[in-house]
Amino acid sequence: MNVKLRVLSAGALFFLGQAAFAQTTKKDTVKETQIEEVVMMGLGQKKAIKEVTGSIGTVKADKINDLPVSSPEKALMGRVAGVQAGTASGQPGGFVTLRIRGYTSINGNNSPIFIIDGVRVQSGDLTTQNTTGNILANLNSDDIESMTVLKDAVSTAIYGADAGAGVVIITTKSGKAGKPRFSFSSNMGTNKMAVKMPDAIGKDNWLKLASQTMYNYTPFGFSSVGEAYDAIVDPNQDFLGIAPYMGYNTDWAKELQRSATQTETNFNMSGGTDKFKYYNSLGYFNQESMYKGSDFRRANIGLKFEYKPTDRLTINTDFQFSNSIMHTLPDGGAFSNPLIAQYFNLPTDPIRNPDGSWYYGIGGSLPSGNFNSAALQEINFNKANTTRFFGNFNIGYKILKNLNYKFTFAPEYINIEEDVYWSPLHGDGYSVEGQLTSSASRYFNYNIINMLEYNFHLGDKNKFTVAAFQEAYKSNTRYLSGTSNVVAGTGASFEMLDSFVKPIGNSGSYGVSTRSGYGANVSYRYDNFLNVDGMYRRDALSQFAPGYKGANFYSVGVGVDFAELFLSGNKYINTFRLKGSYGEVGNRITASPYALYSYGLNYNNHAGASLGGFANPDLKWEVVNPLNVGLDLGFFNNDLTVTAEYFNKTTKDMILTVPLSLSQGLGGYSENVGEMKNKGFEFSVNGNILKPENPKGFALSMDANFSILDNKVSKLYGGKEILSGSTLVREGETMNSWYMRKWAGVDPTNGDPLWYLNGVDGETTNDYNKAQRAIQGNRIAKYYGGVGLRMSYQNFELSAQGTYSFGAKLYDNWAIYTQSDGQYNLFYSGYGSQMDYWTPDNPNAANPKPIYGGNKLSNRTSTRFLYKADYLRLSNVRLSYTFDKNFLEGSRINKVTVYVMGNNIWTHKYDKNLRYDPDMALVGTTDLNLPPMKTYLVGFNVEF
């Protein structure tokens, strides 16, 4: 979109949405100058937005800075069309699942690559011992100028073999010529659950449920529920072995959680001259989860310089240093997981002794057989200490007037030290007298880029940009880990490996991977209305076998602005651009083409070998062919812009496992045999609804995006289905569709569970094994997007961002225990919703009749625990007031802004039975992970 600069005589500059104004007191004299907005493209290239023939989406600094998130990619949620984002866990500093225009692969990579200031960086979860991690959380969001998502072939093909799942370009702030500028910002607030989790069952209700469960089991011989109740609580009978603990009534959720806080402080300075510019920053971020023992702390330093010793030579350096410490908690089925304790531990389990010390039970377990996770949150720890250094050295030289050369060398060093400590006092460490696993992971990556770019004109209307480039990327990794048992004591002095006397395991690895590429791109523009882009790249990867190490990738894009051609000077229609692109890019894989042997096998204390893979020298990249057709419209001096796009992204040569007879040593080998399509529509709208006559008048702007996605698997090896647990990959269906029996409710006559016999509808059965499985939806949303609104008046500004998603389904994979209908609830207490169970007096109950040992497999996998993940979310609200220079006259302070902010403060779920955050749907299951958070903050920014 064009940015409009209105020059009047006073020169007070302020921003409204995407329009910039400078106003004077003389309102009748207006000079308007068009300033082309530019966006960052691949390998550090820039392009005017009206010259872009591909599909991109950009989020600017005003929507990124001050957001209370630990990693910047979370800011893309709902703000860029075609981008889906979700979190498996509310762990601070945890991994964010990001998908651009659907899933690219079944077994290969589905996450985009990340580019910072023109060079690729490491992304993803690099931890090995902790439940989750995210190296991008080591970036300081306050240092980011913009994030641009590249979605189609003509935008991404410059990255060739890595570009199949999309590209996210992060541009950091730079210094500007002028006197030194300083900025200091700070905020603090609290974190709570974004969505209320299931209620745990209370003591009275659990006793009632347990009594009913025992009574309904005929072999126990109880004549009434009351008789079963007495058998539990009477010390003389002590049927469950917990009667002595009936005086306890522990609220496990209360004991495991806390009042969580969050703080962030940033300072930066910038300035310079025409020859030397600088931007330096310091930052500190601290975020706590609502569950004790879960937090993330980060410190950052950024140093960025630009030096122009001559008119031809420019030297840029960018140094980023960060250190973070993350404490995580066990998840899933680990009995030290606090979510396990919240829903498994009995209310009658003691938590503390009468003197206030932790109660550790007998033999390392509580009366229920579970762990005191509240104690483990204090005496155990999972810790990751991450140090990241990133350097970007860039030299540009103007060889001739329009011929420029650029050299980039960018090393990245990451060191992750992890410790998992189990105290000998209780829990998993009790039986082994304590355990410590310490590991160190080291990543050293570097990127080298050489680029030659030539701009020239043929006549007045033909503009060409030609670039040739070479890129090399190398990753060197090393990992070392050791585990030991038996420690003499507790406390900080014993929490190191040399204090543990019984080594039980060690592991280590070393790996080097390289990729190199070269290519060229050509951009042609004719008379401001026709744009043509072409790109070719050849990549080579060390991972593949000779003859298949290299592959060719390409793209072509065309854009025609009919408004420039036929409607020049029209005051209502300013942009009418039709664009299209197609190409071929690659997708990263982890499969190996070689016959592999592992030599870590201990065979009677002699070195042994085991088969690790079959040779397939023909193995090659997965290939992605993205088609994009779009229409850009601009009205009323581009105060209203609309973009509509159709995309069809086909992944070919997907790597799947071809089955083999186990007599051959392995159950399968990797081969390029699959195909999948992602297609859909994306719509984006940006508008300045009300524009003020003066700088402090009322202004209103908005933006919105809406995406439609259809994912289908189009080809599998031999057309055979791939069944994995409760998900199915089948030709003609969405990848990893939910495949299970369909729940038909409870038989009101006897409390039996019912399923549809054919897996769809019609006749029902109470025999789980007779009910057929069928596809019951998937985890990929079909409709998703976001809406943003910004209002300002005088010195006040209010902004809001909403997100939504429809069509995905989320499975509660631990409901087999938490809603077990008697199979487990005598010792795993479960959800409070179990109390709506069948009795003759409650025939229309939601849950079957609870019977010791279970009721006809009622708690097994079915749509009973599969929920719609449709939601609306108010993801961010910010209200601010700015004290400007007029108010601060004489103080040397240019501006002070104070604000209050809420993040994820309201979520509407369309499925009333969904008890978890629907944001987890992209991952698929709840897995008893920490819940995502809502945050309330107050903060301020000072500029001087």
mmCIF file of C-alpha atoms in Angstrom, residues 38 51 111 173 269 311 382 418 507 531 561 595 658 673 742 799 808 821 896:
data_model
loop_
_atom_site.group_PDB
_atom_site.id
_atom_site.type_symbol
_atom_site.label_atom_id
_atom_site.label_comp_id
_atom_site.label_asym_id
_atom_site.label_seq_id
_atom_site.Cartn_x
_atom_site.Cartn_y
_atom_site.Cartn_z
ATOM 1 C CA VAL A 38 8.814 -1.301 0.187
ATOM 2 C CA GLU A 51 5.863 -4.330 -7.960
ATOM 3 C CA SER A 111 7.489 -25.376 9.415
ATOM 4 C CA LYS A 173 15.504 -1.989 13.485
ATOM 5 C CA MET A 269 19.770 4.076 21.396
ATOM 6 C CA ASP A 311 30.244 6.696 -1.713
ATOM 7 C CA ASN A 382 13.934 -29.440 34.280
ATOM 8 C CA GLU A 418 20.121 -28.917 30.104
ATOM 9 C CA SER A 507 25.048 -40.641 24.680
ATOM 10 C CA ASN A 531 5.646 -6.473 -13.719
ATOM 11 C CA ASP A 561 -2.187 -2.960 -12.817
ATOM 12 C CA ALA A 595 22.021 -48.267 4.343
ATOM 13 C CA VAL A 658 7.103 -48.381 2.072
ATOM 14 C CA VAL A 673 5.815 -41.987 -3.463
ATOM 15 C CA LYS A 742 -18.710 -42.405 16.596
ATOM 16 C CA SER A 799 -6.316 -0.907 19.369
ATOM 17 C CA ALA A 808 -10.778 -28.204 13.218
ATOM 18 C CA ASP A 821 -16.732 -44.639 33.964
ATOM 19 C CA VAL A 896 5.940 9.438 27.102
#
